Coordinates of C-alpha atoms in Angstrom, one line a residue:
M699 CA -34.8 -10.9 20.4
S700 CA -32.5 -11.6 17.9
T701 CA -29.3 -9.4 17.3
T702 CA -27.6 -9.0 14.2
A703 CA -23.4 -8.8 14.6
V704 CA -22.0 -5.8 13.2
N705 CA -19.3 -6.2 10.9
P706 CA -16.4 -4.3 12.7
F707 CA -15.1 -3.1 9.3
L708 CA -18.5 -0.9 9.0
A709 CA -18.3 0.3 12.7
G710 CA -16.3 3.1 14.3
N711 CA -13.7 4.7 12.4
F712 CA -13.6 1.8 9.8
A713 CA -17.3 2.8 8.8
P714 CA -17.5 5.0 5.8
V715 CA -18.3 8.8 5.6
Q716 CA -21.1 9.6 3.0
D717 CA -19.9 13.4 2.3
E718 CA -17.8 14.7 -0.2
I719 CA -16.8 18.1 1.1
T720 CA -14.2 20.8 0.6
A721 CA -13.3 22.9 3.6
D722 CA -10.5 25.8 3.4
E723 CA -8.3 27.3 6.0
L724 CA -8.5 24.5 8.7
T725 CA -7.6 25.0 12.2
V726 CA -4.0 24.1 12.7
I727 CA -2.7 23.3 16.3
G728 CA 1.3 24.0 16.4
E729 CA 2.5 25.6 13.0
L730 CA 2.7 24.1 9.5
P731 CA 6.2 24.4 8.3
A732 CA 6.9 27.2 5.8
D733 CA 8.5 25.2 3.4
L734 CA 6.0 22.3 3.5
S735 CA 4.1 23.0 0.3
G736 CA 2.1 20.1 -1.8
M737 CA -0.7 17.8 -1.1
F738 CA -1.1 14.6 1.1
V739 CA -3.6 12.0 -0.8
R740 CA -4.7 8.8 1.0
N741 CA -6.8 6.1 -0.4
G742 CA -9.1 3.6 1.4
P743 CA -12.4 1.5 1.1
N744 CA -15.6 3.6 1.6
P745 CA -18.8 1.7 0.5
Q746 CA -21.4 3.9 -0.9
F747 CA -24.2 1.6 0.0
P748 CA -24.6 -1.1 2.5
P749 CA -22.8 -4.0 1.2
I750 CA -24.3 -7.5 0.2
G751 CA -23.4 -10.4 2.2
H752 CA -20.0 -10.8 3.9
Y753 CA -18.2 -7.3 3.8
H754 CA -14.4 -7.6 3.8
W755 CA -12.3 -4.3 4.3
F756 CA -10.7 -4.8 0.8
D757 CA -14.1 -4.5 -0.7
G758 CA -15.2 -0.7 -0.1
D759 CA -15.2 1.9 -2.9
G760 CA -12.4 3.8 -3.2
M761 CA -12.5 7.3 -1.5
L762 CA -9.5 9.8 -1.8
H763 CA -8.8 12.2 1.1
G764 CA -6.7 14.9 0.5
V765 CA -5.0 17.9 2.5
Q766 CA -3.4 20.4 0.4
I767 CA -0.9 22.8 2.5
N768 CA 0.6 26.1 1.2
H769 CA 2.4 28.9 3.2
G770 CA 1.3 27.5 6.6
T771 CA -2.5 27.2 5.6
A772 CA -4.3 23.7 4.7
S773 CA -7.4 22.7 3.0
Y774 CA -9.3 19.4 2.8
R775 CA -11.4 17.4 0.3
D776 CA -12.6 13.8 -0.1
R777 CA -13.8 12.2 -3.2
Y778 CA -15.2 9.0 -4.2
V779 CA -13.2 7.4 -7.3
R780 CA -15.7 7.1 -9.8
T781 CA -15.4 3.8 -11.7
P782 CA -17.9 2.4 -13.8
G783 CA -18.9 -0.1 -11.1
F784 CA -19.6 2.8 -8.6
E785 CA -21.2 4.9 -11.1
K786 CA -23.4 1.6 -12.1
E787 CA -24.5 1.1 -8.1
R788 CA -25.2 4.9 -7.7
E789 CA -27.7 4.5 -10.6
A790 CA -29.1 1.5 -9.2
G791 CA -29.3 3.2 -5.7
H792 CA -27.8 0.1 -4.0
A793 CA -24.8 -2.3 -3.8
I794 CA -24.9 -4.8 -6.9
W795 CA -21.4 -6.4 -6.4
T796 CA -20.4 -9.0 -3.4
G797 CA -17.2 -8.8 -2.1
L798 CA -13.7 -11.0 -2.2
M799 CA -15.3 -13.5 0.5
E800 CA -18.0 -14.6 -1.9
P801 CA -17.6 -14.1 -5.6
P802 CA -21.0 -14.4 -7.1
K803 CA -22.0 -18.2 -8.5
D804 CA -24.8 -17.0 -10.5
E805 CA -23.7 -16.9 -14.5
N806 CA -26.1 -14.0 -15.1
S807 CA -24.6 -11.7 -12.4
P808 CA -22.2 -8.8 -13.1
P809 CA -18.4 -9.7 -13.5
S810 CA -17.1 -11.2 -10.4
F811 CA -15.5 -8.3 -8.8
K812 CA -15.9 -4.2 -9.4
N813 CA -12.5 -2.4 -9.6
V814 CA -12.7 -0.4 -6.5
A815 CA -9.5 1.4 -7.2
N816 CA -9.4 1.6 -3.2
T817 CA -5.9 0.8 -2.2
S818 CA -3.3 3.3 -3.1
V819 CA -2.1 6.2 -5.3
I820 CA 0.9 7.2 -7.3
W821 CA 2.2 10.1 -9.3
H822 CA 4.3 9.6 -12.4
A823 CA 5.1 11.4 -15.6
G824 CA 2.4 14.1 -15.1
H825 CA -0.5 11.6 -13.9
F826 CA -2.0 10.9 -10.6
L827 CA -3.2 7.2 -10.4
A828 CA -5.7 5.5 -8.0
L829 CA -4.7 2.0 -7.9
W830 CA -6.3 -1.6 -7.2
E831 CA -4.3 -4.5 -8.0
G832 CA -7.1 -6.4 -9.6
G833 CA -7.6 -4.2 -12.5
E834 CA -6.5 -0.9 -14.3
P835 CA -5.4 2.2 -12.5
Y836 CA -7.7 5.4 -12.7
A837 CA -6.5 8.8 -13.7
I838 CA -7.3 11.6 -11.2
K839 CA -7.2 15.4 -11.3
L840 CA -5.5 17.5 -8.9
P841 CA -6.0 19.1 -6.5
E842 CA -9.6 18.6 -7.2
L843 CA -9.5 14.6 -6.8
E844 CA -11.9 14.2 -9.4
T845 CA -11.9 11.1 -11.4
I846 CA -10.8 11.5 -15.0
G847 CA -11.2 7.7 -16.1
A848 CA -9.5 4.6 -16.5
Y849 CA -5.8 4.9 -17.5
T850 CA -4.4 2.3 -20.0
F851 CA -1.2 3.9 -21.1
E852 CA -2.8 4.5 -24.6
G853 CA -4.2 0.9 -25.1
K854 CA -1.1 -1.0 -24.0
L855 CA -2.0 -2.2 -20.8
A856 CA -2.4 -5.8 -21.0
S857 CA -2.6 -7.0 -17.3
P858 CA -3.8 -5.8 -13.8
F859 CA -1.9 -3.1 -12.3
T860 CA -0.1 -3.7 -8.6
A861 CA -1.3 -1.1 -6.2
H862 CA 2.4 -0.9 -5.3
P863 CA 4.5 0.3 -8.6
K864 CA 8.2 1.3 -7.8
I865 CA 9.5 4.4 -9.6
D866 CA 13.5 4.8 -9.7
A867 CA 14.2 8.4 -8.9
V868 CA 17.4 8.2 -10.8
T869 CA 15.8 7.0 -14.3
G870 CA 12.5 8.0 -13.9
E871 CA 11.2 4.6 -14.9
M872 CA 8.3 3.2 -13.1
M873 CA 8.1 -0.6 -12.8
F874 CA 4.9 -2.8 -12.1
F875 CA 3.3 -6.2 -12.4
G876 CA 0.1 -7.8 -12.4
Y877 CA -1.0 -11.1 -11.4
S878 CA -3.8 -13.6 -12.6
P879 CA -5.7 -15.5 -10.2
M880 CA -7.0 -18.0 -12.9
Q881 CA -5.2 -18.4 -16.2
P882 CA -1.4 -18.2 -17.1
P883 CA 0.6 -16.3 -17.2
F884 CA 0.0 -15.8 -13.8
L885 CA 2.5 -13.0 -13.4
T886 CA 3.3 -10.2 -16.0
Y887 CA 6.1 -7.5 -15.5
S888 CA 5.9 -3.9 -17.1
I889 CA 8.3 -1.0 -17.3
V890 CA 6.9 2.7 -18.0
S891 CA 9.4 5.2 -19.2
R892 CA 10.5 8.4 -17.5
S893 CA 8.2 10.1 -20.0
G894 CA 5.1 7.7 -19.1
E895 CA 5.2 5.4 -22.1
L896 CA 4.7 1.5 -21.4
V897 CA 7.8 0.4 -23.2
R898 CA 7.8 -3.3 -22.0
T899 CA 5.6 -6.0 -21.0
V900 CA 7.0 -9.6 -20.4
P901 CA 5.2 -12.9 -19.0
I902 CA 7.0 -14.3 -15.6
D903 CA 6.3 -18.1 -15.2
L904 CA 5.0 -19.2 -11.5
P905 CA 4.0 -22.9 -11.0
E906 CA 0.7 -21.8 -9.6
P907 CA -1.4 -18.5 -9.3
V908 CA -0.7 -16.6 -6.2
M909 CA -1.7 -13.4 -4.4
M910 CA 1.4 -11.0 -4.9
H911 CA 0.5 -7.7 -3.2
D912 CA 3.9 -5.9 -3.3
F913 CA 7.4 -6.4 -4.8
A914 CA 10.8 -4.5 -4.8
I915 CA 13.5 -2.8 -7.0
T916 CA 17.2 -2.4 -6.8
Q917 CA 19.5 -0.3 -9.0
D918 CA 19.8 -3.3 -11.7
Y919 CA 17.2 -5.8 -10.3
T920 CA 13.6 -6.6 -9.9
L921 CA 12.3 -8.9 -7.1
F922 CA 9.2 -10.9 -6.9
M923 CA 7.6 -12.7 -4.1
D924 CA 5.9 -16.3 -4.9
L925 CA 4.6 -16.8 -1.5
P926 CA 2.2 -19.6 -0.5
M927 CA -1.2 -17.5 -0.6
V928 CA -2.6 -19.6 -3.5
F929 CA -5.7 -19.1 -5.3
N930 CA -8.0 -22.0 -5.8
P931 CA -11.1 -21.1 -7.7
Q932 CA -12.4 -24.7 -7.8
G933 CA -11.8 -25.3 -3.9
E934 CA -13.8 -24.6 -0.9
A935 CA -12.2 -21.6 -0.1
M936 CA -10.9 -19.3 -3.2
I937 CA -7.6 -18.4 -1.7
Q938 CA -5.6 -20.5 1.0
F939 CA -2.3 -20.3 2.6
K940 CA -0.2 -23.4 2.3
S941 CA 2.0 -23.4 5.1
E942 CA 4.2 -26.4 3.9
R943 CA 4.8 -24.7 0.8
P944 CA 8.6 -22.8 0.7
S945 CA 8.5 -19.0 -0.1
R946 CA 10.2 -18.3 -3.3
F947 CA 11.8 -15.1 -4.1
G948 CA 12.7 -14.4 -8.0
I949 CA 15.2 -11.8 -8.9
V950 CA 15.4 -10.6 -12.6
P951 CA 17.2 -8.0 -14.4
R952 CA 15.4 -4.9 -14.7
H953 CA 15.3 -5.3 -18.4
G954 CA 15.3 -9.0 -18.4
D955 CA 12.6 -11.5 -18.6
N956 CA 11.4 -15.0 -17.5
S957 CA 14.8 -16.6 -19.2
S958 CA 16.9 -14.3 -17.0
I959 CA 15.1 -14.8 -13.6
R960 CA 16.6 -16.6 -10.5
W961 CA 14.7 -18.2 -7.8
F962 CA 15.6 -18.3 -4.3
E963 CA 13.9 -20.5 -1.4
S964 CA 13.4 -19.5 2.0
P965 CA 10.9 -20.6 4.9
S966 CA 7.2 -20.3 4.3
C967 CA 5.9 -16.9 5.1
F968 CA 3.9 -13.9 3.6
V969 CA 4.7 -10.6 2.9
F970 CA 2.2 -7.5 2.1
H971 CA 4.5 -4.7 1.8
T972 CA 8.3 -4.4 1.2
L973 CA 10.2 -1.2 2.8
N974 CA 13.0 -1.4 0.1
A975 CA 15.8 -3.4 -1.6
Y976 CA 19.2 -2.7 -2.8
Q977 CA 22.4 -4.2 -3.9
E978 CA 25.6 -4.7 -2.0
G979 CA 28.6 -6.7 -3.1
D980 CA 27.3 -10.1 -4.7
E981 CA 24.1 -9.6 -2.7
V982 CA 20.5 -8.3 -3.2
V983 CA 19.4 -7.3 0.1
L984 CA 15.4 -7.2 0.9
I985 CA 13.7 -5.5 4.0
A986 CA 10.0 -6.4 4.1
C987 CA 7.3 -6.7 6.9
R988 CA 7.3 -10.6 7.2
M989 CA 4.0 -12.6 8.7
N990 CA 4.6 -16.4 9.5
S991 CA 1.3 -16.9 7.6
T992 CA -1.7 -15.0 7.0
T993 CA -5.4 -15.4 7.6
V994 CA -6.6 -11.9 6.0
L995 CA -8.2 -13.5 2.9
T996 CA -9.0 -17.1 4.3
S997 CA -10.6 -18.9 6.9
S998 CA -8.6 -18.9 10.2
E999 CA -9.0 -22.5 10.7
E1000 CA -6.6 -23.1 7.8
T1001 CA -3.3 -22.0 9.5
G1002 CA -4.1 -24.0 12.6
G1003 CA -3.9 -21.1 14.6
E1004 CA -0.4 -20.8 13.7
A1005 CA 1.6 -18.4 16.2
G1006 CA 2.6 -15.0 14.4
A1007 CA -0.3 -15.3 11.9
N1008 CA -1.1 -12.0 10.8
E1009 CA 1.7 -10.5 12.8
A1010 CA 4.1 -8.5 10.7
R1011 CA 7.5 -7.8 11.6
L1012 CA 10.4 -6.0 10.0
Y1013 CA 12.9 -8.8 8.4
Q1014 CA 15.8 -8.7 6.1
W1015 CA 16.6 -11.3 3.5
R1016 CA 20.0 -11.5 2.1
F1017 CA 20.5 -13.3 -1.7
N1018 CA 23.9 -13.8 -2.7
L1019 CA 23.7 -14.1 -6.5
R1020 CA 27.2 -15.7 -6.7
T1021 CA 26.5 -18.6 -4.2
G1022 CA 22.7 -19.0 -4.4
K1023 CA 22.7 -18.6 -0.5
V1024 CA 19.6 -17.1 1.3
Q1025 CA 20.2 -15.5 4.6
E1026 CA 16.9 -14.4 6.5
K1027 CA 16.8 -12.5 9.9
P1028 CA 14.3 -10.4 11.9
L1029 CA 15.1 -6.8 12.6
D1030 CA 12.7 -6.0 15.3
E1031 CA 10.1 -7.7 17.4
R1032 CA 7.5 -5.3 17.4
I1033 CA 4.5 -5.8 15.3
S1034 CA 4.4 -3.1 12.5
D1035 CA 3.3 -2.8 8.9
F1036 CA 2.7 -0.3 6.2
P1037 CA 6.7 0.5 5.7
R1038 CA 8.0 3.7 4.1
I1039 CA 11.2 5.4 3.2
N1040 CA 12.4 8.7 1.6
E1041 CA 11.2 7.7 -1.8
Q1042 CA 14.3 9.4 -3.6
L1043 CA 16.2 6.0 -2.3
I1044 CA 13.8 3.4 -3.8
G1045 CA 16.0 0.8 -5.0
R1046 CA 19.0 2.3 -3.6
K1047 CA 20.7 1.7 0.0
M1048 CA 18.8 3.8 2.5
R1049 CA 19.9 4.8 6.1
Y1050 CA 16.3 5.1 7.5
G1051 CA 12.8 3.4 7.2
Y1052 CA 9.6 4.0 8.9
T1053 CA 6.6 1.4 9.9
A1054 CA 3.2 1.9 11.5
K1055 CA 3.5 0.4 14.9
M1056 CA 0.5 -2.2 15.4
A1057 CA -1.6 -1.6 18.7
D1058 CA -2.3 -4.8 20.8
N1059 CA -5.9 -5.1 19.5
P1060 CA -7.8 -7.5 17.2
M1061 CA -8.4 -5.0 14.6
P1062 CA -5.6 -3.4 12.2
L1063 CA -5.0 -0.2 14.4
F1064 CA -1.9 1.5 14.4
E1065 CA -0.7 3.5 17.7
G1066 CA 2.3 5.2 16.8
V1067 CA 5.1 5.2 14.0
I1068 CA 8.6 3.6 14.3
K1069 CA 11.6 5.2 12.7
Y1070 CA 14.7 2.7 12.0
D1071 CA 18.5 3.7 11.6
F1072 CA 19.8 0.6 9.8
D1073 CA 23.2 2.1 10.0
N1074 CA 23.4 1.6 13.8
G1075 CA 20.6 -0.6 14.3
T1076 CA 18.6 1.6 16.7
S1077 CA 14.8 3.0 16.6
Q1078 CA 12.6 5.7 17.9
V1079 CA 8.9 5.3 18.3
H1080 CA 6.5 8.1 18.0
H1081 CA 3.0 7.4 19.9
Y1082 CA -0.1 9.1 18.9
G1083 CA -1.5 9.0 22.5
A1084 CA -4.3 6.7 24.4
G1085 CA -7.0 6.1 22.3
R1086 CA -5.6 7.8 19.3
Y1087 CA -4.6 5.6 16.0
G1088 CA -3.2 6.4 12.7
G1089 CA -2.2 5.2 9.3
E1090 CA 0.9 4.8 6.9
A1091 CA 3.5 7.6 7.9
V1092 CA 4.4 9.1 4.4
F1093 CA 7.8 11.0 4.2
A1094 CA 7.4 14.4 2.7
P1095 CA 11.1 15.8 1.9
R1096 CA 12.1 19.2 2.8
P1097 CA 12.7 21.2 -0.4
N1098 CA 16.5 21.5 -0.9
G1099 CA 17.0 19.0 2.1
T1100 CA 20.4 17.4 2.4
A1101 CA 20.1 14.8 4.8
E1102 CA 18.0 11.5 4.0
D1103 CA 15.4 12.1 7.1
D1104 CA 15.4 16.0 6.4
G1105 CA 11.6 16.3 6.2
W1106 CA 8.3 15.4 7.9
L1107 CA 6.0 12.4 8.3
V1108 CA 2.4 13.0 7.4
T1109 CA -0.6 10.8 8.3
F1110 CA -4.2 10.8 9.6
V1111 CA -4.9 10.2 13.1
H1112 CA -8.4 9.3 14.6
D1113 CA -8.9 10.0 18.0
E1114 CA -11.3 7.4 19.4
N1115 CA -12.0 9.5 22.7
S1116 CA -13.6 12.4 20.8
D1117 CA -14.2 10.7 17.4
T1118 CA -12.3 13.4 15.5
S1119 CA -9.7 13.5 12.8
E1120 CA -6.3 15.2 12.3
L1121 CA -3.6 15.2 9.9
V1122 CA -0.4 15.0 11.9
V1123 CA 2.8 16.3 10.6
L1124 CA 6.0 14.9 12.6
N1125 CA 9.5 16.0 12.4
A1126 CA 11.5 13.1 10.8
Q1127 CA 14.7 14.1 12.2
D1128 CA 13.0 14.3 15.8
L1129 CA 10.4 11.7 15.9
T1130 CA 9.8 11.5 19.6
A1131 CA 9.1 15.0 19.9
E1132 CA 5.4 16.6 20.0
P1133 CA 4.0 17.0 16.3
V1134 CA 5.3 19.7 14.5
A1135 CA 1.3 20.5 13.3
R1136 CA -1.7 18.9 13.7
V1137 CA -4.5 20.0 11.2
V1138 CA -8.0 19.5 12.6
M1139 CA -10.2 17.4 9.9
P1140 CA -13.8 19.1 9.2
Q1141 CA -15.0 15.4 9.2
R1142 CA -14.1 12.2 10.5
V1143 CA -11.5 10.6 8.0
P1144 CA -12.0 6.5 8.4
Y1145 CA -9.1 4.4 8.5
G1146 CA -7.5 3.5 5.2
F1147 CA -4.6 2.2 3.2
H1148 CA -1.8 4.0 1.3
G1149 CA -1.0 7.6 0.5
T1150 CA 1.8 9.7 -1.0
W1151 CA 3.0 13.3 -0.9
V1152 CA 2.4 15.3 -3.8
T1153 CA 5.1 18.2 -4.2
Q1154 CA 4.0 21.8 -5.0
D1155 CA 5.9 21.5 -8.3
Q1156 CA 4.0 18.4 -9.4
L1157 CA 0.6 19.9 -8.4

């Protein structure tokens, strides 16, 4: 009898849910804070049909899971991001596109990749956008989570749009970039004004096309990471990690261009996510989750099984703009990723940071959240409990709070023992305590990627 191996990203709580539901007055264990009002929305992959060929976790159609909290009550809804690719497959009644690991070879097939809008979400200048780094954003109506359509900044968007744009809370500007895996310019850098107008796009020269998932800003600069995850469209593998090639970090004045960028070299590594960056004297400081190498989008043989492949740890880099020197050091031995801060401090020096603590498991499961105090070099951990795994912990500030960590961390947690999901609310100032509240979800919420907290005012 032949058995077919089940793709682990289509099983357990990685498997998609099919129902788009709306549920009000959810059961709350504990008590939702009276001044926590707004909506937590998280994006993630959720294929609507059985995938063709080798399914990668990054391939699934985007689905938004939202929990709206108001005066101690909570409601839930989940909705697909209805991109043209999603609608075309829905009409056909089956999957049409293959995924990242096997682009179609047939010239009569549809465009190589469909924009799945499945990675992240952001609120800026009155618009809520679902993001995927290979294409344009999709505007979403809140709180309904209905798709309005592709968002191109009145036709000015001339590049893909990163899943990790940065908003400067002081100036209101949003910085983003787009990378091209095929033709130059391999990188473009853009700025959106406080009012939502795309005011500037400039090309940045790279020696070869690389995957660039995230970047960082400071008060005056923007940092790009030219890391050795290289596209090779003509090769056996579409993308490969070149461990012999150093990492390069480019620092450009916020309103500068390719002529004003400075490049710094450090040992080969990969970074999916940055925590923050800031200026200190002559130095630009970057804190991010660093891997020695990665096989996430390559075949594992290519790294020769290098120790630390795919294991992200919190690191700090210091780039001296006067001397050109780079200092790199680990901040923690524990494996964690999905870093977040109080977003009022993006680009400014912060005291606290939060990362999702990885479980000792071959699958990307997060068993808790780590809170770092960078002023005194200490940390605290909140563990979700045996057989319970969460996601990225998003900081929701307390309205009129004065301390940087005055607020809550919110994330979805799945209990593998009972196959149920909750929205967990933690007191960011007392992380080791029991959750302030656990909101019981009316259906399973699959593991996903990035989310955000939308305040009641923004709603």
